[in-house]
Amino acid sequence: MTARVLVVDDLAPNVKLLEARLTSEYFDVLTASSGAEALKIAGESPPDIILLDVMMPGMDGFECCRRLKADARTRHIPVVMVTALSESEDRVRGLEVGADDFLTKPVNDVALYARIRSLVRLKMLADEWRLRQITNLQLDPGGMSGAGNEDSAERARVFVIDENATHIDRIRRALAADGDTVEIATDPEGGLSVLAEQDFDLVIVSLLLRDADGLRLCARIRGQAKTRGLPILALIEQGDHERLARALDIGINDYLVHPIDRNELLARVRTQVRRRRYQDRLRATLEQNVAAALTDSLTGLHNRRYLSRHLDGLLADARKNAKPLALLMVDIDHFKSVNDTHGHAVGDEVIRVVANRLQQHVRSFDTIARWGGEEFVVAMPDASLDVATTVAERLRRKIAAAPARMDSEGLELPITVSIGIAVASNDGAAELLQRADAALYAAKRAGRNRVASSGESEGSKDALAS
């Protein structure tokens, strides 16, 4: 995986060295000699990742990182701080201003390349979700309310897989004191079972296990559908660059070096939980918007767009399995007079009443959609003409059996429907719908409140008012 890397350092030899090393690994390298120059480049031509020196005159790396993360254009670019500082306080400070990692000079090549590829891979995933969010916002400007809110990282549910009692105690006490819920597994197999059944914000996995392979454990977590997106924070020995590189390639999100520093633990946990909740929110918003785009807002049924796409699949399945497929076109009788006499609010309530009765009296695997206005379509897999006729007659009787009551208006309106039936042969979705529509008009011509099939619908349509 290649990437555009911005290297920021005030010392030209350091820049040249990193540029040469990264270029040899086929990365596209940009350079900046100051924090101000880095901000300008990142804002105008955002890189995939930034390697940022801490000790620079004027604006140091901490301040530069803080400004990058405060700017909506650059806040999602991963930042790796590269410095000679090795104190845990410096790492924590870097993480608190938004850095994604903190590498100490001299930087190990294996760890550097693996970390770049890991962070870029995560960024690409997040970019995809943000692009979908932007697309949905353009399609539905009112549908993304709250999308800009900050995501909390507090009160997280953290699962720890470790067999070292000292590690477990230190992690539990630090996170519990900060308001998190911590659950422990000392047995990897038992831990995987818990992860498969429960939801967590983060899992901490020790790569120092004596009786199990921590890398394989991380790979299994990544390989399971339920935990594929769960952030993994790995606990690793200082200087174990080869294992760290393999862990990052497997897909861990971050790592913590033994011995555990409490403040660094909290900072890395908060970063990962906040990122997880942000992506969960993007995903949930997208799913809500997709559902809204395919759902009729008045009745909660599928809409015409959904059925138009779904019907092709139903027809393909019917042909593949040599099974019949029936279509019912349902229209509310004399609906125009309801709107003209009582107004559109009452008309909307009549539509909702009919939609509810349709849902109550079709098979669970049938698909109901509001086709438009007062028309509905019911797609019935594995239904012959006889079965479809029986269902249609039942629907007609049930809808006519009781008036639609409008308590707020003090009204009781009798309602009936006409239904046209068509059974798929070799025609496509459009032709099948057309035949069902023709059958519906035949039912209306015959006096309404009745059922007709496509075989009975020969002849031209009369201009009938609904």
GROMACS .gro file of C-alpha atoms in nm:
model
  466
    1MET     CA    1   0.000   0.000   0.000
    2THR     CA    2   0.141   0.337  -0.102
    3ALA     CA    3   0.051   0.676   0.046
    4ARG     CA    4   0.130   1.048   0.037
    5VAL     CA    5   0.345   1.124   0.341
    6LEU     CA    6   0.420   1.475   0.467
    7VAL     CA    7   0.751   1.487   0.657
    8VAL     CA    8   0.786   1.790   0.886
    9ASP     CA    9   1.126   1.872   1.046
   10ASP     CA   10   1.331   2.189   1.076
   11LEU     CA   11   1.658   2.000   1.021
   12ALA     CA   12   1.727   1.937   0.652
   13PRO     CA   13   1.940   1.621   0.709
   14ASN     CA   14   1.654   1.459   0.902
   15VAL     CA   15   1.409   1.545   0.625
   16LYS     CA   16   1.641   1.409   0.354
   17LEU     CA   17   1.700   1.086   0.546
   18LEU     CA   18   1.331   1.017   0.604
   19GLU     CA   19   1.245   1.117   0.247
   20ALA     CA   20   1.502   0.872   0.109
   21ARG     CA   21   1.383   0.586   0.331
   22LEU     CA   22   1.017   0.641   0.249
   23THR     CA   23   1.075   0.689  -0.122
   24SER     CA   24   1.261   0.357  -0.133
   25GLU     CA   25   0.939   0.197  -0.002
   26TYR     CA   26   0.741   0.365  -0.282
   27PHE     CA   27   0.573   0.631  -0.069
   28ASP     CA   28   0.503   0.971  -0.227
   29VAL     CA   29   0.682   1.219   0.001
   30LEU     CA   30   0.608   1.588   0.066
   31THR     CA   31   0.830   1.793   0.298
   32ALA     CA   32   0.796   2.096   0.523
   33SER     CA   33   1.056   2.268   0.742
   34SER     CA   34   0.821   2.432   0.993
   35GLY     CA   35   0.484   2.391   1.158
   36ALA     CA   36   0.339   2.686   0.967
   37GLU     CA   37   0.449   2.538   0.633
   38ALA     CA   38   0.303   2.201   0.733
   39LEU     CA   39  -0.035   2.359   0.811
   40LYS     CA   40  -0.036   2.534   0.473
   41ILE     CA   41   0.049   2.218   0.276
   42ALA     CA   42  -0.197   2.003   0.471
   43GLY     CA   43  -0.476   2.253   0.417
   44GLU     CA   44  -0.417   2.298   0.045
   45SER     CA   45  -0.315   1.943  -0.056
   46PRO     CA   46  -0.397   1.703   0.229
   47PRO     CA   47  -0.156   1.408   0.259
   48ASP     CA   48  -0.255   1.062   0.377
   49ILE     CA   49  -0.035   1.084   0.687
   50ILE     CA   50   0.198   1.335   0.856
   51LEU     CA   51   0.530   1.255   1.025
   52LEU     CA   52   0.579   1.550   1.257
   53ASP     CA   53   0.892   1.643   1.452
   54VAL     CA   54   0.827   1.776   1.802
   55MET     CA   55   1.129   1.999   1.865
   56MET     CA   56   1.098   2.285   1.615
   57PRO     CA   57   1.156   2.660   1.665
   58GLY     CA   58   0.853   2.887   1.673
   59MET     CA   59   0.560   2.648   1.650
   60ASP     CA   60   0.656   2.313   1.799
   61GLY     CA   61   0.506   1.978   1.697
   62PHE     CA   62   0.253   1.973   1.980
   63GLU     CA   63   0.102   2.306   1.874
   64CYS     CA   64   0.112   2.212   1.506
   65CYS     CA   65  -0.071   1.886   1.581
   66ARG     CA   66  -0.330   2.068   1.792
   67ARG     CA   67  -0.403   2.306   1.503
   68LEU     CA   68  -0.422   2.022   1.251
   69LYS     CA   69  -0.678   1.841   1.465
   70ALA     CA   70  -0.879   2.162   1.520
   71ASP     CA   71  -0.920   2.224   1.146
   72ALA     CA   72  -1.209   2.037   0.980
   73ARG     CA   73  -1.003   2.003   0.660
   74THR     CA   74  -0.714   1.823   0.831
   75ARG     CA   75  -0.844   1.672   1.154
   76HIS     CA   76  -0.881   1.325   1.000
   77ILE     CA   77  -0.521   1.305   0.873
   78PRO     CA   78  -0.320   1.065   1.095
   79VAL     CA   79  -0.029   1.235   1.271
   80VAL     CA   80   0.277   1.043   1.393
   81MET     CA   81   0.504   1.252   1.613
   82VAL     CA   82   0.873   1.169   1.565
   83THR     CA   83   1.112   1.293   1.833
   84ALA     CA   84   1.411   1.222   2.054
   85LEU     CA   85   1.189   1.272   2.361
   86SER     CA   86   1.122   0.944   2.536
   87GLU     CA   87   0.940   1.040   2.857
   88SER     CA   88   0.587   0.905   2.899
   89GLU     CA   89   0.467   1.259   2.976
   90ASP     CA   90   0.570   1.365   2.626
   91ARG     CA   91   0.390   1.072   2.465
   92VAL     CA   92   0.076   1.146   2.664
   93ARG     CA   93   0.091   1.514   2.571
   94GLY     CA   94   0.121   1.419   2.205
   95LEU     CA   95  -0.175   1.182   2.228
   96GLU     CA   96  -0.383   1.443   2.409
   97VAL     CA   97  -0.336   1.700   2.133
   98GLY     CA   98  -0.454   1.441   1.882
   99ALA     CA   99  -0.147   1.252   1.764
  100ASP     CA  100  -0.210   0.897   1.650
  101ASP     CA  101   0.130   0.767   1.752
  102PHE     CA  102   0.460   0.876   1.902
  103LEU     CA  103   0.783   0.729   1.762
  104THR     CA  104   1.119   0.784   1.931
  105LYS     CA  105   1.437   0.856   1.732
  106PRO     CA  106   1.618   0.672   1.594
  107VAL     CA  107   1.308   0.532   1.427
  108ASN     CA  108   1.308   0.162   1.342
  109ASP     CA  109   1.228   0.117   0.972
  110VAL     CA  110   1.009  -0.192   1.018
  111ALA     CA  111   0.795  -0.024   1.284
  112LEU     CA  112   0.773   0.299   1.084
  113TYR     CA  113   0.656   0.142   0.759
  114ALA     CA  114   0.408  -0.087   0.934
  115ARG     CA  115   0.264   0.204   1.134
  116ILE     CA  116   0.226   0.422   0.825
  117ARG     CA  117   0.046   0.148   0.633
  118SER     CA  118  -0.177   0.067   0.930
  119LEU     CA  119  -0.282   0.428   0.989
  120VAL     CA  120  -0.337   0.493   0.619
  121ARG     CA  121  -0.553   0.180   0.594
  122LEU     CA  122  -0.768   0.302   0.885
  123LYS     CA  123  -0.787   0.651   0.735
  124MET     CA  124  -0.911   0.514   0.403
  125LEU     CA  125  -1.190   0.328   0.581
  126ALA     CA  126  -1.290   0.641   0.773
  127ASP     CA  127  -1.270   0.849   0.453
  128GLU     CA  128  -1.513   0.611   0.284
  129TRP     CA  129  -1.767   0.656   0.563
  130ARG     CA  130  -1.726   1.035   0.557
  131LEU     CA  131  -1.771   1.041   0.178
  132ARG     CA  132  -2.095   0.847   0.217
  133GLN     CA  133  -2.203   1.093   0.485
  134ILE     CA  134  -2.136   1.389   0.254
  135THR     CA  135  -2.326   1.219  -0.030
  136ASN     CA  136  -2.626   1.161   0.194
  137LEU     CA  137  -2.612   1.519   0.319
  138GLN     CA  138  -2.627   1.640  -0.041
  139LEU     CA  139  -2.924   1.415  -0.111
  140ASP     CA  140  -3.100   1.495   0.216
  141PRO     CA  141  -2.980   1.822   0.377
  142GLY     CA  142  -3.204   1.767   0.677
  143GLY     CA  143  -3.110   1.406   0.732
  144MET     CA  144  -2.773   1.444   0.902
  145SER     CA  145  -2.870   1.630   1.217
  146GLY     CA  146  -2.605   1.598   1.482
  147ALA     CA  147  -2.343   1.476   1.236
  148GLY     CA  148  -2.096   1.739   1.351
  149ASN     CA  149  -2.123   1.663   1.722
  150GLU     CA  150  -1.818   1.555   1.914
  151ASP     CA  151  -1.818   1.190   2.007
  152SER     CA  152  -1.766   1.109   2.372
  153ALA     CA  153  -1.502   0.859   2.476
  154GLU     CA  154  -1.626   0.833   2.833
  155ARG     CA  155  -1.778   0.532   3.013
  156ALA     CA  156  -1.639   0.283   2.766
  157ARG     CA  157  -1.682  -0.094   2.784
  158VAL     CA  158  -1.334  -0.243   2.763
  159PHE     CA  159  -1.249  -0.611   2.737
  160VAL     CA  160  -0.903  -0.729   2.839
  161ILE     CA  161  -0.745  -1.060   2.733
  162ASP     CA  162  -0.433  -1.116   2.942
  163GLU     CA  163  -0.299  -1.378   3.182
  164ASN     CA  164  -0.066  -1.149   3.378
  165ALA     CA  165  -0.227  -1.052   3.709
  166THR     CA  166  -0.013  -0.737   3.742
  167HIS     CA  167  -0.113  -0.611   3.397
  168ILE     CA  168  -0.478  -0.690   3.463
  169ASP     CA  169  -0.483  -0.512   3.797
  170ARG     CA  170  -0.311  -0.202   3.661
  171ILE     CA  171  -0.544  -0.177   3.361
  172ARG     CA  172  -0.856  -0.244   3.565
  173ARG     CA  173  -0.775   0.014   3.831
  174ALA     CA  174  -0.676   0.285   3.581
  175LEU     CA  175  -0.984   0.246   3.360
  176ALA     CA  176  -1.233   0.187   3.642
  177ALA     CA  177  -1.112   0.503   3.817
  178ASP     CA  178  -1.185   0.690   3.493
  179GLY     CA  179  -1.542   0.560   3.476
  180ASP     CA  180  -1.500   0.268   3.237
  181THR     CA  181  -1.642  -0.083   3.270
  182VAL     CA  182  -1.368  -0.345   3.246
  183GLU     CA  183  -1.416  -0.717   3.187
  184ILE     CA  184  -1.131  -0.967   3.196
  185ALA     CA  185  -1.054  -1.298   3.028
  186THR     CA  186  -0.739  -1.490   3.113
  187ASP     CA  187  -0.827  -1.767   2.866
  188PRO     CA  188  -0.811  -1.659   2.499
  189GLU     CA  189  -1.074  -1.909   2.383
  190GLY     CA  190  -1.312  -1.796   2.655
  191GLY     CA  191  -1.236  -1.437   2.561
  192LEU     CA  192  -1.331  -1.497   2.198
  193SER     CA  193  -1.661  -1.649   2.310
  194VAL     CA  194  -1.741  -1.341   2.519
  195LEU     CA  195  -1.655  -1.109   2.230
  196ALA     CA  196  -1.887  -1.307   2.002
  197GLU     CA  197  -2.178  -1.260   2.243
  198GLN     CA  198  -2.132  -0.911   2.389
  199ASP     CA  199  -2.061  -0.561   2.263
  200PHE     CA  200  -1.751  -0.365   2.368
  201ASP     CA  201  -1.594  -0.035   2.268
  202LEU     CA  202  -1.237  -0.171   2.277
  203VAL     CA  203  -1.041  -0.490   2.338
  204ILE     CA  204  -0.694  -0.490   2.492
  205VAL     CA  205  -0.494  -0.797   2.389
  206SER     CA  206  -0.161  -0.893   2.540
  207LEU     CA  207   0.099  -1.013   2.291
  208LEU     CA  208   0.299  -1.142   2.590
  209LEU     CA  209   0.081  -1.449   2.651
  210ARG     CA  210   0.279  -1.757   2.752
  211ASP     CA  211   0.024  -2.023   2.661
  212ALA     CA  212  -0.125  -1.872   2.346
  213ASP     CA  213  -0.023  -1.682   2.035
  214GLY     CA  214  -0.133  -1.320   2.083
  215LEU     CA  215  -0.092  -1.242   1.714
  216ARG     CA  216  -0.316  -1.530   1.615
  217LEU     CA  217  -0.568  -1.412   1.873
  218CYS     CA  218  -0.573  -1.064   1.712
  219ALA     CA  219  -0.613  -1.223   1.368
  220ARG     CA  220  -0.913  -1.427   1.489
  221ILE     CA  221  -1.075  -1.116   1.634
  222ARG     CA  222  -1.029  -0.942   1.299
  223GLY     CA  223  -1.159  -1.246   1.114
  224GLN     CA  224  -1.495  -1.266   1.291
  225ALA     CA  225  -1.779  -1.060   1.143
  226LYS     CA  226  -1.901  -0.928   1.478
  227THR     CA  227  -1.559  -0.806   1.593
  228ARG     CA  228  -1.409  -0.705   1.258
  229GLY     CA  229  -1.447  -0.335   1.337
  230LEU     CA  230  -1.368  -0.358   1.708
  231PRO     CA  231  -1.058  -0.151   1.798
  232ILE     CA  232  -0.767  -0.363   1.924
  233LEU     CA  233  -0.508  -0.215   2.159
  234ALA     CA  234  -0.213  -0.453   2.183
  235LEU     CA  235   0.022  -0.477   2.482
  236ILE     CA  236   0.380  -0.541   2.365
  237GLU     CA  237   0.737  -0.546   2.494
  238GLN     CA  238   0.962  -0.244   2.438
  239GLY     CA  239   1.175  -0.288   2.124
  240ASP     CA  240   0.983  -0.585   1.982
  241HIS     CA  241   0.957  -0.420   1.639
  242GLU     CA  242   0.909  -0.737   1.437
  243ARG     CA  243   0.608  -0.851   1.637
  244LEU     CA  244   0.467  -0.497   1.636
  245ALA     CA  245   0.496  -0.478   1.257
  246ARG     CA  246   0.313  -0.810   1.219
  247ALA     CA  247   0.042  -0.698   1.462
  248LEU     CA  248  -0.014  -0.377   1.266
  249ASP     CA  249  -0.033  -0.575   0.942
  250ILE     CA  250  -0.292  -0.803   1.100
  251GLY     CA  251  -0.501  -0.497   1.181
  252ILE     CA  252  -0.450  -0.386   1.541
  253ASN     CA  253  -0.539  -0.019   1.587
  254ASP     CA  254  -0.282   0.084   1.847
  255TYR     CA  255  -0.031  -0.056   2.093
  256LEU     CA  256   0.093   0.004   2.444
  257VAL     CA  257   0.448  -0.075   2.553
  258HIS     CA  258   0.518  -0.272   2.870
  259PRO     CA  259   0.555  -0.156   3.148
  260ILE     CA  260   0.215   0.013   3.133
  261ASP     CA  261   0.202   0.386   3.197
  262ARG     CA  262  -0.138   0.480   3.340
  263ASN     CA  263  -0.174   0.814   3.162
  264GLU     CA  264  -0.063   0.673   2.828
  265LEU     CA  265  -0.307   0.385   2.869
  266LEU     CA  266  -0.594   0.629   2.930
  267ALA     CA  267  -0.493   0.853   2.639
  268ARG     CA  268  -0.471   0.564   2.390
  269VAL     CA  269  -0.798   0.410   2.511
  270ARG     CA  270  -0.980   0.743   2.478
  271THR     CA  271  -0.844   0.797   2.126
  272GLN     CA  272  -0.959   0.456   2.006
  273VAL     CA  273  -1.301   0.471   2.175
  274ARG     CA  274  -1.370   0.817   2.036
  275ARG     CA  275  -1.274   0.701   1.687
  276ARG     CA  276  -1.489   0.388   1.716
  277ARG     CA  277  -1.794   0.585   1.829
  278TYR     CA  278  -1.745   0.837   1.550
  279GLN     CA  279  -1.740   0.562   1.287
  280ASP     CA  280  -2.038   0.390   1.449
  281ARG     CA  281  -2.230   0.718   1.425
  282LEU     CA  282  -2.139   0.761   1.059
  283ARG     CA  283  -2.250   0.404   0.989
  284ALA     CA  284  -2.578   0.445   1.180
  285THR     CA  285  -2.655   0.772   1.002
  286LEU     CA  286  -2.589   0.612   0.665
  287GLU     CA  287  -2.814   0.317   0.746
  288GLN     CA  288  -3.091   0.552   0.861
  289ASN     CA  289  -3.066   0.755   0.542
  290VAL     CA  290  -3.066   0.446   0.322
  291ALA     CA  291  -3.374   0.319   0.506
  292ALA     CA  292  -3.542   0.660   0.468
  293ALA     CA  293  -3.467   0.664   0.096
  294LEU     CA  294  -3.642   0.328   0.050
  295THR     CA  295  -3.933   0.378   0.293
  296ASP     CA  296  -4.262   0.562   0.248
  297SER     CA  297  -4.275   0.826   0.521
  298LEU     CA  298  -4.655   0.822   0.552
  299THR     CA  299  -4.712   0.448   0.597
  300GLY     CA  300  -4.370   0.304   0.691
  301LEU     CA  301  -4.402   0.059   0.401
  302HIS     CA  302  -4.141   0.017   0.131
  303ASN     CA  303  -4.169   0.282  -0.139
  304ARG     CA  304  -4.184   0.265  -0.517
  305ARG     CA  305  -3.805   0.298  -0.552
  306TYR     CA  306  -3.747  -0.004  -0.330
  307LEU     CA  307  -4.002  -0.224  -0.505
  308SER     CA  308  -3.877  -0.128  -0.851
  309ARG     CA  309  -3.530  -0.256  -0.756
  310HIS     CA  310  -3.649  -0.550  -0.548
  311LEU     CA  311  -3.886  -0.687  -0.811
  312ASP     CA  312  -3.606  -0.773  -1.054
  313GLY     CA  313  -3.448  -0.992  -0.787
  314LEU     CA  314  -3.779  -1.162  -0.709
  315LEU     CA  315  -3.833  -1.238  -1.075
  316ALA     CA  316  -3.481  -1.379  -1.111
  317ASP     CA  317  -3.533  -1.604  -0.807
  318ALA     CA  318  -3.870  -1.722  -0.940
  319ARG     CA  319  -3.717  -1.823  -1.274
  320LYS     CA  320  -3.415  -1.987  -1.113
  321ASN     CA  321  -3.628  -2.197  -0.877
  322ALA     CA  322  -3.914  -2.254  -1.126
  323LYS     CA  323  -4.159  -2.101  -0.877
  324PRO     CA  324  -4.452  -1.869  -0.951
  325LEU     CA  325  -4.455  -1.501  -0.855
  326ALA     CA  326  -4.779  -1.305  -0.824
  327LEU     CA  327  -4.830  -0.932  -0.805
  328LEU     CA  328  -5.132  -0.755  -0.653
  329MET     CA  329  -5.205  -0.393  -0.748
  330VAL     CA  330  -5.434  -0.245  -0.480
  331ASP     CA  331  -5.620   0.085  -0.518
  332ILE     CA  332  -5.848   0.261  -0.268
  333ASP     CA  333  -6.192   0.315  -0.423
  334HIS     CA  334  -6.332   0.668  -0.456
  335PHE     CA  335  -6.029   0.813  -0.282
  336LYS     CA  336  -6.047   1.144  -0.469
  337SER     CA  337  -6.384   1.217  -0.313
  338VAL     CA  338  -6.234   1.159   0.035
  339ASN     CA  339  -5.972   1.426  -0.026
  340ASP     CA  340  -6.220   1.664  -0.191
  341THR     CA  341  -6.479   1.627   0.087
  342HIS     CA  342  -6.272   1.589   0.403
  343GLY     CA  343  -5.927   1.720   0.313
  344HIS     CA  344  -5.584   1.567   0.268
  345ALA     CA  345  -5.524   1.502   0.640
  346VAL     CA  346  -5.821   1.264   0.645
  347GLY     CA  347  -5.706   1.116   0.315
  348ASP     CA  348  -5.364   1.046   0.465
  349GLU     CA  349  -5.527   0.869   0.759
  350VAL     CA  350  -5.729   0.650   0.522
  351ILE     CA  351  -5.407   0.553   0.342
  352ARG     CA  352  -5.248   0.459   0.676
  353VAL     CA  353  -5.551   0.248   0.773
  354VAL     CA  354  -5.537   0.054   0.445
  355ALA     CA  355  -5.159   0.008   0.480
  356ASN     CA  356  -5.204  -0.137   0.830
  357ARG     CA  357  -5.473  -0.380   0.715
  358LEU     CA  358  -5.260  -0.493   0.423
  359GLN     CA  359  -4.973  -0.568   0.663
  360GLN     CA  360  -5.200  -0.767   0.892
  361HIS     CA  361  -5.342  -0.993   0.624
  362VAL     CA  362  -5.062  -1.090   0.386
  363ARG     CA  363  -4.797  -1.356   0.436
  364SER     CA  364  -4.488  -1.266   0.640
  365PHE     CA  365  -4.256  -1.308   0.341
  366ASP     CA  366  -4.466  -1.103   0.098
  367THR     CA  367  -4.342  -0.752   0.012
  368ILE     CA  368  -4.580  -0.457   0.040
  369ALA     CA  369  -4.499  -0.118  -0.107
  370ARG     CA  370  -4.685   0.207  -0.147
  371TRP     CA  371  -4.671   0.255  -0.521
  372GLY     CA  372  -4.793   0.614  -0.514
  373GLY     CA  373  -5.097   0.812  -0.405
  374GLU     CA  374  -5.363   0.562  -0.298
  375GLU     CA  375  -5.206   0.264  -0.479
  376PHE     CA  376  -5.018  -0.025  -0.320
  377VAL     CA  377  -4.836  -0.325  -0.466
  378VAL     CA  378  -4.799  -0.664  -0.297
  379ALA     CA  379  -4.530  -0.897  -0.438
  380MET     CA  380  -4.602  -1.262  -0.353
  381PRO     CA  381  -4.323  -1.517  -0.410
  382ASP     CA  382  -4.426  -1.880  -0.464
  383ALA     CA  383  -4.791  -1.781  -0.522
  384SER     CA  384  -4.996  -1.922  -0.809
  385LEU     CA  385  -5.298  -1.740  -0.952
  386ASP     CA  386  -5.529  -1.941  -0.722
  387VAL     CA  387  -5.326  -1.854  -0.411
  388ALA     CA  388  -5.300  -1.488  -0.511
  389THR     CA  389  -5.675  -1.471  -0.578
  390THR     CA  390  -5.752  -1.621  -0.237
  391VAL     CA  391  -5.523  -1.370  -0.064
  392ALA     CA  392  -5.661  -1.079  -0.267
  393GLU     CA  393  -6.021  -1.169  -0.182
  394ARG     CA  394  -5.930  -1.193   0.186
  395LEU     CA  395  -5.765  -0.851   0.172
  396ARG     CA  396  -6.065  -0.700  -0.004
  397ARG     CA  397  -6.306  -0.835   0.260
  398LYS     CA  398  -6.091  -0.740   0.560
  399ILE     CA  399  -6.042  -0.382   0.437
  400ALA     CA  400  -6.416  -0.340   0.368
  401ALA     CA  401  -6.522  -0.506   0.695
  402ALA     CA  402  -6.480  -0.195   0.913
  403PRO     CA  403  -6.485   0.179   0.845
  404ALA     CA  404  -6.179   0.396   0.890
  405ARG     CA  405  -6.227   0.583   1.217
  406MET     CA  406  -6.091   0.938   1.251
  407ASP     CA  407  -6.129   1.010   1.621
  408SER     CA  408  -5.982   1.359   1.592
  409GLU     CA  409  -6.234   1.443   1.317
  410GLY     CA  410  -6.524   1.244   1.461
  411LEU     CA  411  -6.557   1.056   1.134
  412GLU     CA  412  -6.618   0.698   1.028
  413LEU     CA  413  -6.557   0.647   0.658
  414PRO     CA  414  -6.640   0.324   0.474
  415ILE     CA  415  -6.345   0.207   0.267
  416THR     CA  416  -6.310  -0.050  -0.009
  417VAL     CA  417  -6.034  -0.143  -0.250
  418SER     CA  418  -6.008  -0.283  -0.599
  419ILE     CA  419  -5.730  -0.533  -0.668
  420GLY     CA  420  -5.564  -0.644  -0.991
  421ILE     CA  421  -5.359  -0.967  -1.008
  422ALA     CA  422  -5.082  -1.065  -1.249
  423VAL     CA  423  -4.865  -1.377  -1.236
  424ALA     CA  424  -4.515  -1.364  -1.384
  425SER     CA  425  -4.446  -1.551  -1.704
  426ASN     CA  426  -4.152  -1.453  -1.925
  427ASP     CA  427  -4.204  -1.080  -1.894
  428GLY     CA  428  -3.991  -0.835  -1.700
  429ALA     CA  429  -4.080  -0.622  -1.401
  430ALA     CA  430  -4.227  -0.338  -1.607
  431GLU     CA  431  -4.451  -0.572  -1.807
  432LEU     CA  432  -4.565  -0.756  -1.493
  433LEU     CA  433  -4.659  -0.428  -1.326
  434GLN     CA  434  -4.839  -0.317  -1.640
  435ARG     CA  435  -5.049  -0.636  -1.648
  436ALA     CA  436  -5.137  -0.600  -1.277
  437ASP     CA  437  -5.235  -0.239  -1.341
  438ALA     CA  438  -5.455  -0.343  -1.634
  439ALA     CA  439  -5.624  -0.604  -1.412
  440LEU     CA  440  -5.685  -0.334  -1.151
  441TYR     CA  441  -5.864  -0.119  -1.405
  442ALA     CA  442  -6.074  -0.420  -1.506
  443ALA     CA  443  -6.183  -0.455  -1.142
  444LYS     CA  444  -6.277  -0.088  -1.133
  445ARG     CA  445  -6.471  -0.112  -1.459
  446ALA     CA  446  -6.662  -0.405  -1.314
  447GLY     CA  447  -6.790  -0.187  -1.027
  448ARG     CA  448  -6.499  -0.153  -0.779
  449ASN     CA  449  -6.462  -0.339  -0.447
  450ARG     CA  450  -6.363  -0.652  -0.636
  451VAL     CA  451  -6.066  -0.856  -0.763
  452ALA     CA  452  -5.966  -0.918  -1.124
  453SER     CA  453  -5.674  -1.104  -1.278
  454SER     CA  454  -5.475  -1.007  -1.586
  455GLY     CA  455  -5.664  -1.262  -1.796
  456GLU     CA  456  -5.982  -1.066  -1.736
  457SER     CA  457  -5.830  -0.727  -1.824
  458GLU     CA  458  -5.846  -0.728  -2.203
  459GLY     CA  459  -5.960  -0.404  -2.361
  460SER     CA  460  -5.872  -0.040  -2.315
  461LYS     CA  461  -5.872   0.140  -1.982
  462ASP     CA  462  -6.166   0.359  -1.905
  463ALA     CA  463  -6.092   0.701  -1.762
  464LEU     CA  464  -6.202   0.624  -1.409
  465ALA     CA  465  -6.179   0.865  -1.119
  466SER     CA  466  -6.024   0.708  -0.812
   0.00000   0.00000   0.00000
